[in-house]
XYZ file of C-alpha atoms in Angstrom:
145
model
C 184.206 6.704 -13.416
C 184.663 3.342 -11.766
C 184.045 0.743 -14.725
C 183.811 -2.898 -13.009
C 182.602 -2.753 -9.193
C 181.680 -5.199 -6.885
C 177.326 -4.390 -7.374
C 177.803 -4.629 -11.100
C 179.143 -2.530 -14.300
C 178.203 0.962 -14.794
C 177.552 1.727 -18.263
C 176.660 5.334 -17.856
C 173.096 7.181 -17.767
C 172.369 6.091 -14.763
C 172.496 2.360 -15.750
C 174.159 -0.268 -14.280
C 174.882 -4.482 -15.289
C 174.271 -6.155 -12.394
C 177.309 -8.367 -11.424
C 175.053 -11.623 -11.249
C 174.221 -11.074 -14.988
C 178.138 -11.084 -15.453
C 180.592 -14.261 -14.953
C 184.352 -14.154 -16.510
C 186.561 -17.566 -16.944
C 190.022 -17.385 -17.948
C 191.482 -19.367 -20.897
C 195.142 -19.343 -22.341
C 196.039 -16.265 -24.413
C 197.348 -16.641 -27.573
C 198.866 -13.052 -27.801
C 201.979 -11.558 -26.010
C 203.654 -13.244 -23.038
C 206.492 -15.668 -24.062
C 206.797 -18.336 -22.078
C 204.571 -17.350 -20.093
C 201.777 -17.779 -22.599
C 201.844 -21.629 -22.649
C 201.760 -21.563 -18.808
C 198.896 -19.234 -17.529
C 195.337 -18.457 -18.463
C 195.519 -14.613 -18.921
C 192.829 -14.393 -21.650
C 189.337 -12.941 -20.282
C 186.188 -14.685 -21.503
C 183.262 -12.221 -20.285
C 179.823 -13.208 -20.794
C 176.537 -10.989 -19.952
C 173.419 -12.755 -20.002
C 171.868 -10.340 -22.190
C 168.621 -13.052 -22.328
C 168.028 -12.444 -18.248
C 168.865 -8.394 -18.118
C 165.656 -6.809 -17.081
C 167.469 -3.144 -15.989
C 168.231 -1.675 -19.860
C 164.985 -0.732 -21.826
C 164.101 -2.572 -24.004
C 164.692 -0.225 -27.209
C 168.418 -0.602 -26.136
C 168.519 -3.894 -26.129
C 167.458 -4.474 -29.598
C 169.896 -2.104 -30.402
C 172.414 -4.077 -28.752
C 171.825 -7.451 -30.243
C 171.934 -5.861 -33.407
C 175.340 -4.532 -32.356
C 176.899 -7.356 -30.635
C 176.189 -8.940 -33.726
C 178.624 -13.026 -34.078
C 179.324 -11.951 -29.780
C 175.678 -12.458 -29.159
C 174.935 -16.465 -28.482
C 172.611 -18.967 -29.002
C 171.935 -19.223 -25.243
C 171.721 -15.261 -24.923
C 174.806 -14.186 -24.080
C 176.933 -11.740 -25.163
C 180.370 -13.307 -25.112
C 183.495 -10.357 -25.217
C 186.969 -11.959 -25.670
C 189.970 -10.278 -24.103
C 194.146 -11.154 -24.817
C 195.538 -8.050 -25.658
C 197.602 -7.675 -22.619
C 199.959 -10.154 -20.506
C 198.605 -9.749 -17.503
C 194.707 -11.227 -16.502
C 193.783 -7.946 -14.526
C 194.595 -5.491 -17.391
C 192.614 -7.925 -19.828
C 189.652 -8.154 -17.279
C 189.476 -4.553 -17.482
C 189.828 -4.281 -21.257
C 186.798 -6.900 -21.705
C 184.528 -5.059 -19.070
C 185.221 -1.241 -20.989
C 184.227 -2.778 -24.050
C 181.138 -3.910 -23.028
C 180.488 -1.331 -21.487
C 180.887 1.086 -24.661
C 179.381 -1.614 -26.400
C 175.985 -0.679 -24.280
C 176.648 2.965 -24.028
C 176.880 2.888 -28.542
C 173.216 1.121 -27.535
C 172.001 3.994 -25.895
C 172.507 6.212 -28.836
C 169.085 6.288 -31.341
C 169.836 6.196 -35.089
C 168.999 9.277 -36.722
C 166.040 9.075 -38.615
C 166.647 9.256 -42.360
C 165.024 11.914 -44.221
C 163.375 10.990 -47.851
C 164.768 13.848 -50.301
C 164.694 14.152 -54.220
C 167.257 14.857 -56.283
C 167.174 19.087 -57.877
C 166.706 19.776 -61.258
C 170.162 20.931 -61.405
C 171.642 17.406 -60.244
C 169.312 15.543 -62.898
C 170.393 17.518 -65.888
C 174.657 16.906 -64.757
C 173.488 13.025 -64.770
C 171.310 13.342 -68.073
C 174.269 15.953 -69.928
C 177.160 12.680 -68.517
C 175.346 10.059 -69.722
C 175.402 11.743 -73.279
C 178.501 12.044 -73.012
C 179.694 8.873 -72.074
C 177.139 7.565 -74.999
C 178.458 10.259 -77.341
C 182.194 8.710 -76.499
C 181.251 4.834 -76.979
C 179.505 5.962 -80.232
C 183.168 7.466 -81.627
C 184.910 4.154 -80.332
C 181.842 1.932 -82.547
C 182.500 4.061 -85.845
C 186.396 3.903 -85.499
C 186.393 0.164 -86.144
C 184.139 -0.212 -89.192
């Protein structure tokens, strides 16, 4: 599965970012590298203008702002820093697979939780502890008179 084409980034289910919703610029790592570091701009800044994407539904995008969480802008962008490698292409591709699981973790709907109530059995452990524990602080109260 190709992750970052020219016509955009697949994101699976038949979905794909279109590359105009997409821009990278390149900024100086502070990571591995050496020397190198202080010289060339091998960090990945991707944004996705989450604001202007009309091709997810929109159930997955609410999902996905809740997700992207501090990454999601102001201006409506979803802004994924990469520096974990030395070189700019292997951080490019880092930065576009984790949006792209970022979106496909989008895609997957929250079980619904289920109201239950405790058993009987479960209420009279909690109940029997409790006198217990009161039964044991009582002892420690008498001891000091």
């Amino acid at each position: 599965m190709s992750e970052g084409r020219q016509d955009g980034l697949d994101v699976g289910r038949g979905y794909i970012i279109p590359a105009s919703e997409l821009s990278e610029s390149f900024i100086r790592a502070s990571g591995p590298g050496g020397q190198n570091v202080n010289k060339v701009a091998s960090a990945v800044q991707l944004r996705f203008q989450f604001s202007e994407n009309t091709s997810l539904p929109d159930d997955v995008k609410r999902r996905l702002a809740r997700l992207a969480g501090s990454r999601l802008t102001l201006s409506g962008e979803i802004l994924i820093q990469s520096d974990r490698f030395r070189s700019q292409e292997r951080n490019r591709e880092d930065a576009m697979q984790r949006l792209a699981a970022l979106v496909r973790k989008a895609f997957e709907r929250p079980k619904p939780r289920k109201a239950t109530r405790p058993t009987k059995g479960s209420k009279e452990r909690r109940l029997k502890a409790k006198k217990q524990r009161g039964a044991t602080k009582k002892l420690r109260s008498t001891a000091i008179d």
